[in-house]
Short mmCIF file of C-alpha atoms and ligand atoms in Angstrom, two decimals:
data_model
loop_
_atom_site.label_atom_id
_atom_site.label_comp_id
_atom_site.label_asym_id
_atom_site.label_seq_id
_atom_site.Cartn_x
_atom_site.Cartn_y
_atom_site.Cartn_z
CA UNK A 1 8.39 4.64 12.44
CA UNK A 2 7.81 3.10 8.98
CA UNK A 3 5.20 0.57 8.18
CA UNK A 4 5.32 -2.14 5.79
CA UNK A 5 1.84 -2.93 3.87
CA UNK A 6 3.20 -5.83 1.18
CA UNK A 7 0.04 -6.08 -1.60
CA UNK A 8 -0.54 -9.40 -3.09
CA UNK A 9 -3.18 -8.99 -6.41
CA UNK A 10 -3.33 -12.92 -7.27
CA UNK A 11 -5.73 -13.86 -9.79
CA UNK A 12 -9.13 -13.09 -11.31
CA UNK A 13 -10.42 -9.84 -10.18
CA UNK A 14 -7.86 -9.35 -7.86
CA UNK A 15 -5.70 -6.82 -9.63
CA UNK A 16 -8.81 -4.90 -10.11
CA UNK A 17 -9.99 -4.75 -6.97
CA UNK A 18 -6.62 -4.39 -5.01
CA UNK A 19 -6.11 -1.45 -7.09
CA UNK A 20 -8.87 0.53 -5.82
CA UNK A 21 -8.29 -0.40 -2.15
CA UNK A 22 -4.55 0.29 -2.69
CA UNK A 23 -5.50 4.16 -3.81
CA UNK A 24 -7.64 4.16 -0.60
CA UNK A 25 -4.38 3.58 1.52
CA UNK A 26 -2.54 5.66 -0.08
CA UNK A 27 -4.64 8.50 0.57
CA UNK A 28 -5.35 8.11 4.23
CA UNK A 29 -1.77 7.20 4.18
CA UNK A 30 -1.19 11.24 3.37
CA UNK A 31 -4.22 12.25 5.51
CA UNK A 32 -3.46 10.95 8.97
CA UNK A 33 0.35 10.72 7.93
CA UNK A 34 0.51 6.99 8.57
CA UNK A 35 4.01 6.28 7.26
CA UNK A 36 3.04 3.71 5.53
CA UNK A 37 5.49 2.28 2.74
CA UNK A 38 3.79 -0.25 0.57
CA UNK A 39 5.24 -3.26 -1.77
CA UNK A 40 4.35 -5.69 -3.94
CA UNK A 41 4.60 -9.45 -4.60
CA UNK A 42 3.12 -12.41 -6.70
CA UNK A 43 0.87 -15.25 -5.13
CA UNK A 44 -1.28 -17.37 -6.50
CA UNK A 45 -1.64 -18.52 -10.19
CA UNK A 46 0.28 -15.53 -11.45
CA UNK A 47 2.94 -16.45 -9.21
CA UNK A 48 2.76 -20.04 -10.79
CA UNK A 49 2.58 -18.51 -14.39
CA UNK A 50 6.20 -16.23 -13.49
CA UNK A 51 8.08 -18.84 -11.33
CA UNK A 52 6.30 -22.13 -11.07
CA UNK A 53 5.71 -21.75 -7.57
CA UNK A 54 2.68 -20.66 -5.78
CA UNK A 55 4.17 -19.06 -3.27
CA UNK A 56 7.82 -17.58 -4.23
CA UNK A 57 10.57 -17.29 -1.54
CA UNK A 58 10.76 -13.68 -2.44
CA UNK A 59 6.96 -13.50 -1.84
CA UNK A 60 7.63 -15.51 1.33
CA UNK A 61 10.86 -12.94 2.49
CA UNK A 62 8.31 -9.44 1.78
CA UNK A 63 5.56 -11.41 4.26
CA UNK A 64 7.56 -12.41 6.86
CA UNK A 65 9.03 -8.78 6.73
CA UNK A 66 5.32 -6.80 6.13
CA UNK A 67 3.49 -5.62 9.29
CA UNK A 68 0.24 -6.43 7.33
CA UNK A 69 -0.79 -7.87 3.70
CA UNK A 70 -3.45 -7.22 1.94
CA UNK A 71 -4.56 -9.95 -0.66
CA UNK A 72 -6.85 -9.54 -3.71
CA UNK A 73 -7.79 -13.74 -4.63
CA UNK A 74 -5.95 -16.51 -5.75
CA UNK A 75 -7.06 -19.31 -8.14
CA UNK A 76 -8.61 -19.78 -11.67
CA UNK A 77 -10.07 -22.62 -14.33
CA UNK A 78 -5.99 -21.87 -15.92
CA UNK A 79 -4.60 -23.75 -13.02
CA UNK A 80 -7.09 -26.03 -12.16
CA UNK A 81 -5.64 -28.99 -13.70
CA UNK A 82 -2.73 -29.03 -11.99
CA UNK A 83 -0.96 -31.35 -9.20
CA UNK A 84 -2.45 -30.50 -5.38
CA UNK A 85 1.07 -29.44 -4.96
CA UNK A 86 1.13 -26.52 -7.67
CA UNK A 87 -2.08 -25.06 -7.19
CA UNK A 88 -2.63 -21.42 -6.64
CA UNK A 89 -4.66 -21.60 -3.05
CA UNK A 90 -1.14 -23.86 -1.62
CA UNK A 91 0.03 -20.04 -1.99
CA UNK A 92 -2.47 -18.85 0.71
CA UNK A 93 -2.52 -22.32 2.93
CA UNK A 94 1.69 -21.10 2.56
CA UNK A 95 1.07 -17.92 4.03
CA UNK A 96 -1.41 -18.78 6.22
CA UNK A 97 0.94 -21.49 8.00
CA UNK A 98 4.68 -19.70 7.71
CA UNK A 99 3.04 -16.51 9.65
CA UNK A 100 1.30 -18.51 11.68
CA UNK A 101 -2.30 -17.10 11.40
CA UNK A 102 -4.11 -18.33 13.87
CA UNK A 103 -6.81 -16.37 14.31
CA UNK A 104 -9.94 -15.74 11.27
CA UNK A 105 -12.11 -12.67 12.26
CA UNK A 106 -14.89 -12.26 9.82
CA UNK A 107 -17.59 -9.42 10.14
CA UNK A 108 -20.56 -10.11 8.86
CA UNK A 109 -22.13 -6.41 7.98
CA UNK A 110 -25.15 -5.54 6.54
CA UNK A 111 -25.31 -1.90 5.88
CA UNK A 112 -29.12 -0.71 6.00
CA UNK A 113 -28.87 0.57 2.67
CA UNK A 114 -28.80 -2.98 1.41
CA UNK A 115 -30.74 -4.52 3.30
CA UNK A 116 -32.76 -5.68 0.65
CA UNK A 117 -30.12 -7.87 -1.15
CA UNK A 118 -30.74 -10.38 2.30
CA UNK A 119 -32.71 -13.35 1.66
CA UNK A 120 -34.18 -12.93 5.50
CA UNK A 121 -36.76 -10.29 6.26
CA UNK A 122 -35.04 -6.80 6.03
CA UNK A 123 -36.25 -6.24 10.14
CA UNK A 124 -34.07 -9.29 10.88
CA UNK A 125 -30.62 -8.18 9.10
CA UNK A 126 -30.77 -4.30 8.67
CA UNK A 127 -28.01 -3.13 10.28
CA UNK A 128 -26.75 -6.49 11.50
CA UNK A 129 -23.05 -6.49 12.65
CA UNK A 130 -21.64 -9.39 13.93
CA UNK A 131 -17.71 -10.46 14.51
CA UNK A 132 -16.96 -13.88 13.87
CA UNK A 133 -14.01 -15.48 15.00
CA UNK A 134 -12.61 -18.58 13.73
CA UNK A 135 -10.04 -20.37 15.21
CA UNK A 136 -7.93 -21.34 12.25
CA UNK A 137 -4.62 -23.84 12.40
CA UNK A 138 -5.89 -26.07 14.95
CA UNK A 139 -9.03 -28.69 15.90
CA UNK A 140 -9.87 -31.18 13.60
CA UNK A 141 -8.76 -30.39 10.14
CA UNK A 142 -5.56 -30.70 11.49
CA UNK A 143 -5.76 -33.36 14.37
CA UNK A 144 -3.57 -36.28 14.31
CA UNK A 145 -4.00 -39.22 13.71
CA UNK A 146 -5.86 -38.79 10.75
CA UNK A 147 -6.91 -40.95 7.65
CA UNK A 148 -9.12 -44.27 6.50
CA UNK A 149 -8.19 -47.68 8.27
CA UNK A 150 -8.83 -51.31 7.22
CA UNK A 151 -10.71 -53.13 10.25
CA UNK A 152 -9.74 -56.14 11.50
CA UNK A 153 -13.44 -57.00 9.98
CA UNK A 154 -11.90 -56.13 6.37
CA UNK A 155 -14.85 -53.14 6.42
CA UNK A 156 -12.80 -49.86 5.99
CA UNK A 157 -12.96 -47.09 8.62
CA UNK A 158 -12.91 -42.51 7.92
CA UNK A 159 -11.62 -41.37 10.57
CA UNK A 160 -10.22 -37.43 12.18
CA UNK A 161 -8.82 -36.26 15.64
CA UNK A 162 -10.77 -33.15 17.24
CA UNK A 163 -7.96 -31.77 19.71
CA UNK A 164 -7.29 -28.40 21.09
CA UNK A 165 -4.49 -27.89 23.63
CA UNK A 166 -5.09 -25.38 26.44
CA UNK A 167 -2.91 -22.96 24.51
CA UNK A 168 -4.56 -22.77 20.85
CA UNK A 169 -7.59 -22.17 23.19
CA UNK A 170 -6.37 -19.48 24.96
CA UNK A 171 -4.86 -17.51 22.78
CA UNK A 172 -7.98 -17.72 20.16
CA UNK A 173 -9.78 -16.76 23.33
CA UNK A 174 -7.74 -13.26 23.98
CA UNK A 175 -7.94 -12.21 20.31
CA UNK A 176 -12.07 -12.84 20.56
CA UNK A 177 -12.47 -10.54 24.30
CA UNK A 178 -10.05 -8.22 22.91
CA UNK A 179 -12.14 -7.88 19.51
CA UNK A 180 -15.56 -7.54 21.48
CA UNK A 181 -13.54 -4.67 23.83
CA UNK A 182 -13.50 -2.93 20.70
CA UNK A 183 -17.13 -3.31 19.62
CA UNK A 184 -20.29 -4.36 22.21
CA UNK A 185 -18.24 -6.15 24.26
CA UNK A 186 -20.49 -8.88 24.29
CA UNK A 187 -18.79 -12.66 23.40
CA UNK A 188 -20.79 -15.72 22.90
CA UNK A 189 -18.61 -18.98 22.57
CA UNK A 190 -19.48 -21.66 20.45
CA UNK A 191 -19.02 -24.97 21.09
CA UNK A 192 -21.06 -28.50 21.61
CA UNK A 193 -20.28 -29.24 25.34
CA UNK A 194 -23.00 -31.25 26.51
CA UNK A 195 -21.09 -34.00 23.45
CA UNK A 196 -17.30 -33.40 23.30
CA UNK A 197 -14.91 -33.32 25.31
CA UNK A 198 -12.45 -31.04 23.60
CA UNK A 199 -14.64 -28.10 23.85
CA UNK A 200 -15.82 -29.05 27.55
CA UNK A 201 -12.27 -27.74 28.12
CA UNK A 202 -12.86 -24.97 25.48
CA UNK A 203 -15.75 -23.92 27.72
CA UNK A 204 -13.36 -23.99 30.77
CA UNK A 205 -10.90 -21.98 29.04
CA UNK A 206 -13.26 -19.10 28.12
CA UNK A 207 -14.80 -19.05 31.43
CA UNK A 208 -10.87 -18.84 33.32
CA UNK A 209 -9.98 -16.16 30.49
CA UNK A 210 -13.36 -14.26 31.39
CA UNK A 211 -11.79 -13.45 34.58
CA UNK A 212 -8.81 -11.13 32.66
CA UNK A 213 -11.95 -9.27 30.72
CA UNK A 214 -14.29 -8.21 33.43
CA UNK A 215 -15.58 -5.33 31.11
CA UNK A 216 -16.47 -8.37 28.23
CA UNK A 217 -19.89 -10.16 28.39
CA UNK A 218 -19.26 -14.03 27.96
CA UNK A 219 -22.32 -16.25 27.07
CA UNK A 220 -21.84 -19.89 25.70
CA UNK A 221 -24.34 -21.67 23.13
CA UNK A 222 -24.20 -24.97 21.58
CA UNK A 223 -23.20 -24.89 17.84
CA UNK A 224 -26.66 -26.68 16.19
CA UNK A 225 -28.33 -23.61 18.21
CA UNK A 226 -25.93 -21.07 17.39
CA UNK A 227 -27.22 -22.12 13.35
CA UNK A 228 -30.67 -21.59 14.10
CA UNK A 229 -30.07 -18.33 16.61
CA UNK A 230 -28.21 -16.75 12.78
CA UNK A 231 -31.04 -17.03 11.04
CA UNK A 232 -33.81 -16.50 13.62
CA UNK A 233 -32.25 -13.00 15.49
CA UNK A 234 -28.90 -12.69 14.15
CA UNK A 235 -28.83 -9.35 15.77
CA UNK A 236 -28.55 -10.80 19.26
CA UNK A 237 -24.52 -11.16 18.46
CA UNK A 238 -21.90 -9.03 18.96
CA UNK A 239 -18.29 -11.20 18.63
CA UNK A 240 -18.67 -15.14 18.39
CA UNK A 241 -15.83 -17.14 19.29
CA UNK A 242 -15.39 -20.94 17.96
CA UNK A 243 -13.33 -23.82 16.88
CA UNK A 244 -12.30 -24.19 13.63
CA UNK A 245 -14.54 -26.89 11.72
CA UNK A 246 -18.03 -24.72 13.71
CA UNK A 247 -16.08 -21.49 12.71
CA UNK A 248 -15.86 -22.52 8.52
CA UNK A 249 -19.29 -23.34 8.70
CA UNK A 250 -20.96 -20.59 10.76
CA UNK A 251 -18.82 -17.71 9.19
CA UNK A 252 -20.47 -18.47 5.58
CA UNK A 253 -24.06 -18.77 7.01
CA UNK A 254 -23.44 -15.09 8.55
CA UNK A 255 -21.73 -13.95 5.01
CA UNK A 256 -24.53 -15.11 3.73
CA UNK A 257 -27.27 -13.52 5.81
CA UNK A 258 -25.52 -10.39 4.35
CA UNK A 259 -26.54 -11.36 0.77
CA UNK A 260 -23.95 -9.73 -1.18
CA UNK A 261 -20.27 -11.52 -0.71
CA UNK A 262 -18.67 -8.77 -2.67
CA UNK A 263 -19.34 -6.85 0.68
CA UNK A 264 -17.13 -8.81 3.20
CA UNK A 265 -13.74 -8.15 4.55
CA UNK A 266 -11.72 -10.59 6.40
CA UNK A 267 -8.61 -10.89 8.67
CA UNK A 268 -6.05 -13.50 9.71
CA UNK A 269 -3.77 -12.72 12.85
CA UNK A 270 -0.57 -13.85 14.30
CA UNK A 271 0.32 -13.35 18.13
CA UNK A 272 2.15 -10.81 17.03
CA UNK A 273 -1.18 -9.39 15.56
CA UNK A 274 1.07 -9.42 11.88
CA UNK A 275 -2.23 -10.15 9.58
CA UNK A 276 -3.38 -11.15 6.15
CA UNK A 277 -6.19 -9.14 5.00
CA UNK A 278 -8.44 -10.25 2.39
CA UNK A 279 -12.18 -10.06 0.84
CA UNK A 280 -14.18 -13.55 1.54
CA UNK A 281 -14.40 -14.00 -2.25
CA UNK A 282 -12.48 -15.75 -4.21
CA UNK A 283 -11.39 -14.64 -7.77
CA UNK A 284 -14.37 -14.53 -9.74
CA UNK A 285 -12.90 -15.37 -13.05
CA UNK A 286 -16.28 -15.26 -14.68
CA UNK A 287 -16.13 -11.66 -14.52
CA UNK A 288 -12.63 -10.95 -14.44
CA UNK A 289 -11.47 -8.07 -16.95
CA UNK A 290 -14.74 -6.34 -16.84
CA UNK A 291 -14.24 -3.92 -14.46
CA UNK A 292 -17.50 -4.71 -13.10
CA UNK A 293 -16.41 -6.30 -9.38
CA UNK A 294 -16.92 -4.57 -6.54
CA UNK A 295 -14.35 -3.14 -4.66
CA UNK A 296 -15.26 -2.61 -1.21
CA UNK A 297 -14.24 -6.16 0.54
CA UNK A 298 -11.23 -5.01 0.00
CA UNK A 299 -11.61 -1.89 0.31
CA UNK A 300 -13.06 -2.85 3.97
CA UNK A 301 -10.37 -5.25 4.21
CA UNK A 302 -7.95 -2.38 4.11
CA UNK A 303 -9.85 -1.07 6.95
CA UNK A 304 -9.45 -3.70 9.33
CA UNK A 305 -5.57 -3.77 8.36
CA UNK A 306 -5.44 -0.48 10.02
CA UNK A 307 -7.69 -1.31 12.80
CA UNK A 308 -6.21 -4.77 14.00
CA UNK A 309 -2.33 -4.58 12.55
CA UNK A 310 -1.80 -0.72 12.22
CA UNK A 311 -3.21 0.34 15.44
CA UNK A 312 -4.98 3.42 13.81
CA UNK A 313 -8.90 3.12 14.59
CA UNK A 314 -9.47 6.60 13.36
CA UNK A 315 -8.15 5.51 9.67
CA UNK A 316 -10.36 2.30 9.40
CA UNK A 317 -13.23 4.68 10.40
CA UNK A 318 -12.83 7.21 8.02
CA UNK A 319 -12.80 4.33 4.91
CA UNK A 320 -15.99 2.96 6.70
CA UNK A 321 -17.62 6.02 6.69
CA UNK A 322 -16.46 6.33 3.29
CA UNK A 323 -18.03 3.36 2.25
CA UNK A 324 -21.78 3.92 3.77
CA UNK A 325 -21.57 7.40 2.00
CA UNK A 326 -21.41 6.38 -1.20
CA UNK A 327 -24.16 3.94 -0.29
CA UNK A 328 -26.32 6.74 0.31
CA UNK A 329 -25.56 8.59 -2.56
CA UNK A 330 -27.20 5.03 -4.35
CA UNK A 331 -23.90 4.39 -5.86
CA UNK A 332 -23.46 0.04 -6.51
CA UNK A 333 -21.77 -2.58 -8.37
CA UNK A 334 -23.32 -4.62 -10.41
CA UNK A 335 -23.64 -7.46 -7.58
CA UNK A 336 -25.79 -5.16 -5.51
CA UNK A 337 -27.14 -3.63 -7.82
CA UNK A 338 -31.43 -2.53 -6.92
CA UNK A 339 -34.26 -0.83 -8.05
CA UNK A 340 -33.71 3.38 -8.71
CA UNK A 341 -30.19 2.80 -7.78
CA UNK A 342 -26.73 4.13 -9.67
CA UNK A 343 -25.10 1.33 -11.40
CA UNK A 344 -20.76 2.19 -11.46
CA UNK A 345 -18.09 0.37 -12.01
CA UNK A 346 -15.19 -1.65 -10.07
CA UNK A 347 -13.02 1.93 -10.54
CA UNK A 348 -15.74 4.40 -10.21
CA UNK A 349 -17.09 3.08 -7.04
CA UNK A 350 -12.80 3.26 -6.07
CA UNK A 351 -13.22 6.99 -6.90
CA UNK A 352 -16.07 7.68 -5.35
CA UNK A 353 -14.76 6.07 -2.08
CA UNK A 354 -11.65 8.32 -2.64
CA UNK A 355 -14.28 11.63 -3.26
CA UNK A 356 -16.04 10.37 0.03
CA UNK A 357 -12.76 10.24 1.99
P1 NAD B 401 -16.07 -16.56 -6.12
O1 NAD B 401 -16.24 -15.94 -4.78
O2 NAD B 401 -14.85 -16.18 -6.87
O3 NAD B 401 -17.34 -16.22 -7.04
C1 NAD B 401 -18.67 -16.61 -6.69
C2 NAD B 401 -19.66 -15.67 -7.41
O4 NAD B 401 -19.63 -14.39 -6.78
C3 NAD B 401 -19.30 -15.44 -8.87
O5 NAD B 401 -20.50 -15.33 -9.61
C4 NAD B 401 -18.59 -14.10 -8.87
O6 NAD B 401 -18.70 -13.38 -10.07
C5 NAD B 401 -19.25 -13.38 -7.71
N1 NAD B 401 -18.34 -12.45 -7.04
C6 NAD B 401 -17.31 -12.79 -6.22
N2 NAD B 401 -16.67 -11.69 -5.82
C7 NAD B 401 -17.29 -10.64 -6.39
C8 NAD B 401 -17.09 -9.23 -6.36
N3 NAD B 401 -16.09 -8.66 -5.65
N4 NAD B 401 -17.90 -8.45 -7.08
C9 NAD B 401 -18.91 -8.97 -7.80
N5 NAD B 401 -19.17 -10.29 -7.86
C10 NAD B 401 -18.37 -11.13 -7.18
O7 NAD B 401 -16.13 -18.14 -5.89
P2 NAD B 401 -15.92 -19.34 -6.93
O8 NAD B 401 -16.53 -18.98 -8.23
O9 NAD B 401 -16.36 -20.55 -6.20
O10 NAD B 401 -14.35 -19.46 -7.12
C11 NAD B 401 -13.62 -18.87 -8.18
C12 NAD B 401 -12.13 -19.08 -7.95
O11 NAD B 401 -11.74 -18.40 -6.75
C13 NAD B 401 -11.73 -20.54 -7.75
O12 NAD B 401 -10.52 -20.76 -8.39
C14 NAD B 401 -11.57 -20.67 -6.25
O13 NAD B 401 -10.67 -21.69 -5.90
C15 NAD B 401 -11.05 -19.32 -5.89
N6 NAD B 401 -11.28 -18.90 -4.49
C16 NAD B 401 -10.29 -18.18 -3.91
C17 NAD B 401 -10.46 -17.70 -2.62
C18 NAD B 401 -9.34 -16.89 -2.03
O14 NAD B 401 -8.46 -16.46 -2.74
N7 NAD B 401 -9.39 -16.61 -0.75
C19 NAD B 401 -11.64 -17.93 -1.94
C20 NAD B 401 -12.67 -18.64 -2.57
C21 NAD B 401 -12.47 -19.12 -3.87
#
């Protein structure tokens, strides 16, 4: 059966670095014979610059059609200037709604071999591995009613809706005990219970689902300690499940723990388990060009494609390997660059992936 892999370069360093992951597929492509056929569409600001549109119906058509996408990163200072409407990330907020991807998992990984690029002490992050995942078209960045109100006192009045319906829990719920099956099998949920209401019943949810997992490990913690437990002993996680507003913020503080972004994959599922894979970078246009980004978010990215859309664990393992190895060997991009280290480029660390593989 053939596969569909549509790539989508976007903007900045995104050609560059989709380029090198796209070389990885295609070789593990041949050497577990995958059947993979892969195509290619515009997003983004280069979408904007061919057709005006962010996000082209042809674009649109290949998604809907592709088992899995891979995206580089949209946006740039060229397009900044222009109406909400136009502007290149509507192309990924496009996506992200017509496919319906609900569900954000972000790893936060720090091999040992860079452990020193953390800010925390290296015995606190070496070897960290944590899953987060964010719920990501629901709770209150989307509640309705929404907006700012005049008061009858003539003061005016912010205000959101934090709402979660049964089913946007559940089904957030099944993609986080089905990740941690797959890993420690050990979920904590996030939420702030002993406050709001929604995610009393967010609690209750996780608890029922428990029931399904019996092999999973569900613990709960309140979100202001959840941000102190990721700094203190972020090790203690496995997989953490939350809402969406706790998810956006918690997901960067574990990037960041990590210390070098250009390391960091992410996903974005359907029900279906159709996904948009993409580094947590954006498009670094301030070193666009230069062939000095680093490769392997995407690279890492293209590892999860096979592992959560593709179905084919032993794949996404071989590119992780692949990756660590030419860590050992001392091989980094400028962005991680250390002391007694090899310094290579965006398409020589590509290769040496490729060699590793
Ligand atoms: P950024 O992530 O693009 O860059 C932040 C810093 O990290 C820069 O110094 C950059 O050079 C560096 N960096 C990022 N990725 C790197 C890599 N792979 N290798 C080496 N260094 C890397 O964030 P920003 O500067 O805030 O945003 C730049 C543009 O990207 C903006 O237009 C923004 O809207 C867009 N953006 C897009 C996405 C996305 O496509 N998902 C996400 C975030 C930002």
């Amino acid at each position: 059966m053939s596969r569909t892999v549509l790539m989508l370069p976007g903007d900045g360093i995104g050609p560059e670095i989709v380029s090198e992951a796209e070389k990885v597929l295609h070789k593990v492509n041949d050497q577990f014979s995958l059947g993979l056929r892969f195509e290619s569409g515009l997003v983004g600001g280069a979408a904007i610059d061919e057709t005006d549109s962010p996000l082209p119906d042809e674009t649109l058509e290949k998604a809907t059609r592709a088992d899995a996408i891979l995206l580089g990163a949209v946006g740039g200072p060229k397009w900044d200037s222009l109406p909400m409407a136009k502007r290149p990330e509507k192309g990924l907020l496009g996506l992200r709604s017509n496919l319906e991807l609900f569900a954000n998992l972000r790893p936060a990984i720090l091999y040992p071999q860079l452990a020193s690029a953390s800010s925390l002490k290296p015995e606190v992050v070496s070897g960290l591995d944590i899953m987060i995942v964010r719920e990501l078209t629901g709770g209150i960045y989307f509640g309705q009613p929404r907006g700012v109100r005049e008061l009858e006192s003539g003061e005016r009045q912010g205000y959101n809706t934090y709402a979660y319906t049964e089913s946007e829990i559940r089904r957030i719920g099944r993609v986080a005990f089905e990740a941690a099956q797959q890993r420690g099998k050990k979920l904590c949920s996030v939420d702030k219970a002993n406050v709001l209401e929604v995610t009393v019943l967010w609690r209750e949810i996780m608890n029922d689902l428990c029931r399904e997992y019996p092999d999973v490990e569900l613990s709960h913690m309140y979100v202001d300690n959840a941000a102190m437990q990721l700094v203190r002993a972020p090790k203690q996680f496995d997989v953490i499940v939350t809402g969406n507003m706790f998810g956006d913020i918690l997901s960067d503080e574990a990037a960041m723990l990590t210390g070098s972004i250009g390391m960091l994959p992410s996903a974005s599922l359907n029900s279906e388990k159709q996904g948009m894979y993409e580094p947590c970078h954006g498009s670094a246009p301030d070193i666009a060009g230069q062939g000095i980004a680093n490769p392997l978010a995407t690279i890492l990215s293209a590892a999860m494609m096979l592992r959560y859309s593709l179905n084919e664990e032993k794949a996404a393992e071989a590119i992780e390997a692949a990756v660590s190895n030419v860590l050992d060997q001392g091989l980094r991009t400028a962005d991680i660059m250390s002391e007694g280290a090899k310094k290579v480029s965006t398409r020589e660390m590509g290769e040496a992936v490729l060699a590793a593989l």
